[in-house]
mmCIF file of C-alpha atoms in Angstrom:
data_model
loop_
_atom_site.group_PDB
_atom_site.id
_atom_site.type_symbol
_atom_site.label_atom_id
_atom_site.label_comp_id
_atom_site.label_asym_id
_atom_site.label_seq_id
_atom_site.Cartn_x
_atom_site.Cartn_y
_atom_site.Cartn_z
ATOM 1 C CA MET A 1 -52.807 59.702 -161.467
ATOM 2 C CA ARG A 2 -54.644 58.294 -158.447
ATOM 3 C CA VAL A 3 -53.803 55.775 -155.755
ATOM 4 C CA ALA A 4 -56.325 52.936 -155.696
ATOM 5 C CA GLN A 5 -56.081 52.311 -151.962
ATOM 6 C CA PRO A 6 -56.280 55.771 -150.332
ATOM 7 C CA THR A 7 -57.346 54.225 -147.016
ATOM 8 C CA ARG A 8 -53.978 52.509 -146.598
ATOM 9 C CA VAL A 9 -52.079 55.699 -147.355
ATOM 10 C CA ARG A 10 -54.337 57.718 -145.038
ATOM 11 C CA VAL A 11 -53.835 55.230 -142.177
ATOM 12 C CA VAL A 12 -50.039 55.399 -142.516
ATOM 13 C CA ALA A 13 -50.135 59.210 -142.777
ATOM 14 C CA THR A 14 -52.443 59.570 -139.767
ATOM 15 C CA PHE A 15 -50.219 57.310 -137.676
ATOM 16 C CA ASP A 16 -47.188 59.390 -138.703
ATOM 17 C CA LEU A 17 -49.077 62.589 -137.889
ATOM 18 C CA ILE A 18 -49.916 61.362 -134.391
ATOM 19 C CA VAL A 19 -46.385 60.224 -133.594
ATOM 20 C CA THR A 20 -44.696 63.353 -134.964
ATOM 21 C CA LEU A 21 -47.060 65.950 -133.485
ATOM 22 C CA PRO A 22 -45.314 66.049 -130.070
ATOM 23 C CA MET A 23 -42.050 66.876 -131.838
ATOM 24 C CA ALA A 24 -43.574 70.116 -133.150
ATOM 25 C CA VAL A 25 -44.245 71.492 -129.662
ATOM 26 C CA PRO A 26 -41.331 73.317 -127.996
ATOM 27 C CA GLY A 27 -40.689 71.924 -124.522
ATOM 28 C CA LEU A 28 -42.644 68.736 -125.146
ATOM 29 C CA ALA A 29 -40.405 67.817 -128.097
ATOM 30 C CA ASP A 30 -37.284 67.201 -125.981
ATOM 31 C CA VAL A 31 -39.107 65.038 -123.450
ATOM 32 C CA TYR A 32 -40.861 63.089 -126.205
ATOM 33 C CA VAL A 33 -37.659 62.415 -128.180
ATOM 34 C CA ALA A 34 -35.800 61.411 -125.008
ATOM 35 C CA GLY A 35 -38.671 58.995 -124.370
ATOM 36 C CA LEU A 36 -38.556 57.641 -127.920
ATOM 37 C CA LEU A 37 -34.794 57.098 -127.833
ATOM 38 C CA SER A 38 -35.051 55.254 -124.526
ATOM 39 C CA GLY A 39 -37.950 53.108 -125.715
ATOM 40 C CA PHE A 40 -40.032 54.966 -123.130
ATOM 41 C CA GLY A 41 -37.949 53.452 -120.375
ATOM 42 C CA TRP A 42 -37.402 49.962 -121.805
ATOM 43 C CA PHE A 43 -33.827 50.737 -122.908
ATOM 44 C CA GLY A 44 -32.729 53.213 -120.279
ATOM 45 C CA ASP A 45 -33.884 56.243 -118.360
ATOM 46 C CA PRO A 46 -35.377 58.942 -120.640
ATOM 47 C CA ALA A 47 -34.023 61.584 -118.231
ATOM 48 C CA GLU A 48 -30.482 60.626 -119.261
ATOM 49 C CA GLY A 49 -31.112 62.366 -122.599
ATOM 50 C CA LEU A 50 -32.179 65.598 -120.926
ATOM 51 C CA PRO A 51 -31.581 68.430 -121.080
ATOM 52 C CA MET A 52 -30.895 68.449 -124.790
ATOM 53 C CA PRO A 53 -28.653 71.060 -126.331
ATOM 54 C CA GLN A 54 -30.605 74.037 -127.631
ATOM 55 C CA THR A 55 -29.467 73.339 -131.200
ATOM 56 C CA ALA A 56 -30.910 69.819 -130.965
ATOM 57 C CA SER A 57 -34.191 71.216 -129.589
ATOM 58 C CA ILE A 58 -34.462 73.707 -132.427
ATOM 59 C CA PHE A 59 -33.938 71.025 -135.066
ATOM 60 C CA ILE A 60 -36.330 68.594 -133.375
ATOM 61 C CA VAL A 61 -39.097 71.208 -133.374
ATOM 62 C CA LEU A 62 -38.321 72.234 -136.959
ATOM 63 C CA ALA A 63 -38.404 68.591 -138.074
ATOM 64 C CA GLY A 64 -41.623 68.083 -136.096
ATOM 65 C CA ILE A 65 -43.345 71.044 -137.751
ATOM 66 C CA LEU A 66 -42.306 69.872 -141.216
ATOM 67 C CA ALA A 67 -43.391 66.307 -140.426
ATOM 68 C CA VAL A 68 -46.795 67.480 -139.205
ATOM 69 C CA LEU A 69 -47.299 69.536 -142.368
ATOM 70 C CA TRP A 70 -46.168 66.687 -144.634
ATOM 71 C CA ASN A 71 -48.181 64.015 -142.833
ATOM 72 C CA GLY A 72 -51.241 66.260 -142.662
ATOM 73 C CA CYS A 73 -51.095 66.774 -146.437
ATOM 74 C CA ARG A 74 -50.680 63.037 -147.016
ATOM 75 C CA ALA A 75 -53.664 62.293 -144.775
ATOM 76 C CA ALA A 76 -55.779 64.936 -146.515
ATOM 77 C CA TYR A 77 -54.763 63.941 -150.067
ATOM 78 C CA PRO A 78 -53.956 60.208 -150.013
ATOM 79 C CA VAL A 79 -54.765 59.783 -153.706
ATOM 80 C CA PHE A 80 -52.029 62.173 -154.910
ATOM 81 C CA ALA A 81 -49.517 59.661 -156.279
ATOM 82 C CA PRO A 82 -46.476 61.993 -156.488
ATOM 83 C CA MET A 83 -46.757 62.603 -152.745
ATOM 84 C CA VAL A 84 -46.989 58.868 -152.061
ATOM 85 C CA ILE A 85 -43.961 58.201 -154.277
ATOM 86 C CA GLY A 86 -42.038 60.934 -152.454
ATOM 87 C CA ASP A 87 -43.004 59.488 -149.105
ATOM 88 C CA ILE A 88 -41.852 56.004 -150.099
ATOM 89 C CA ALA A 89 -38.466 57.412 -151.157
ATOM 90 C CA GLY A 90 -38.250 59.447 -147.955
ATOM 91 C CA ARG A 91 -39.025 56.423 -145.795
ATOM 92 C CA ILE A 92 -36.266 54.415 -147.449
ATOM 93 C CA ALA A 93 -33.819 57.312 -146.972
ATOM 94 C CA VAL A 94 -34.788 57.672 -143.297
ATOM 95 C CA ALA A 95 -34.417 53.917 -142.734
ATOM 96 C CA ALA A 96 -30.947 54.035 -144.347
ATOM 97 C CA ALA A 97 -29.938 57.021 -142.195
ATOM 98 C CA PHE A 98 -31.145 55.285 -139.042
ATOM 99 C CA LEU A 99 -29.229 52.133 -140.031
ATOM 100 C CA PHE A 100 -26.094 54.232 -140.438
ATOM 101 C CA PHE A 101 -26.488 55.638 -136.930
ATOM 102 C CA LEU A 102 -27.174 52.168 -135.534
ATOM 103 C CA LEU A 103 -24.199 50.538 -137.224
ATOM 104 C CA CYS A 104 -21.645 53.350 -137.205
ATOM 105 C CA ALA A 105 -22.513 55.746 -134.398
ATOM 106 C CA GLN A 106 -23.660 53.569 -131.478
ATOM 107 C CA ALA A 107 -27.199 54.998 -131.612
ATOM 108 C CA PRO A 108 -29.762 53.575 -129.175
ATOM 109 C CA LEU A 109 -30.950 50.111 -130.250
ATOM 110 C CA VAL A 110 -34.558 51.261 -130.187
ATOM 111 C CA LEU A 111 -33.776 53.034 -133.466
ATOM 112 C CA GLY A 112 -34.039 49.587 -135.057
ATOM 113 C CA ALA A 113 -37.786 49.687 -134.420
ATOM 114 C CA PHE A 114 -37.964 52.921 -136.394
ATOM 115 C CA VAL A 115 -36.090 51.317 -139.295
ATOM 116 C CA VAL A 116 -38.741 48.604 -139.335
ATOM 117 C CA THR A 117 -41.691 51.024 -139.124
ATOM 118 C CA GLU A 118 -40.285 53.179 -141.940
ATOM 119 C CA LEU A 119 -39.854 50.157 -144.204
ATOM 120 C CA VAL A 120 -43.284 48.734 -143.306
ATOM 121 C CA GLY A 121 -44.858 52.105 -144.142
ATOM 122 C CA ALA A 122 -43.012 52.134 -147.492
ATOM 123 C CA VAL A 123 -44.276 48.633 -148.307
ATOM 124 C CA ILE A 124 -47.882 49.529 -147.383
ATOM 125 C CA GLU A 125 -47.791 52.670 -149.507
ATOM 126 C CA ALA A 126 -46.067 50.928 -152.424
ATOM 127 C CA SER A 127 -48.745 48.242 -152.397
ATOM 128 C CA ALA A 128 -51.458 50.925 -152.390
ATOM 129 C CA LEU A 129 -49.745 52.589 -155.340
ATOM 130 C CA ARG A 130 -49.319 49.293 -157.226
ATOM 131 C CA LYS A 131 -53.046 48.525 -156.909
ATOM 132 C CA ASN A 132 -53.660 51.378 -159.360
ATOM 133 C CA ARG A 133 -51.225 50.260 -162.062
#
């Protein structure tokens, strides 16, 4: 099974790789996530989120490492349909989780942008997958 539009999948995966790479670097990860959650200053001072608890730092770096590995594989093998299908499902799950935090846990409003980017990525990848069927 192959994906007909590997360029679309590779573009989405490369974007994800670039934006998750800082999360895989201890020290940089906390500053980067504080920046993300503040909209890089548009929705508050990133310094307000620092310092992060050590447990949060550990999980951010762990998630960053896993994201870099996953996104690197997707960028390297964009025609592997099971990986694309898994990524679409993961994007929908992440968007749902972010919506929960937005609606039920007073998460920063900038998280809404991440809901949109996850769903846009899912639509792009689903369209690339559909082109093959």
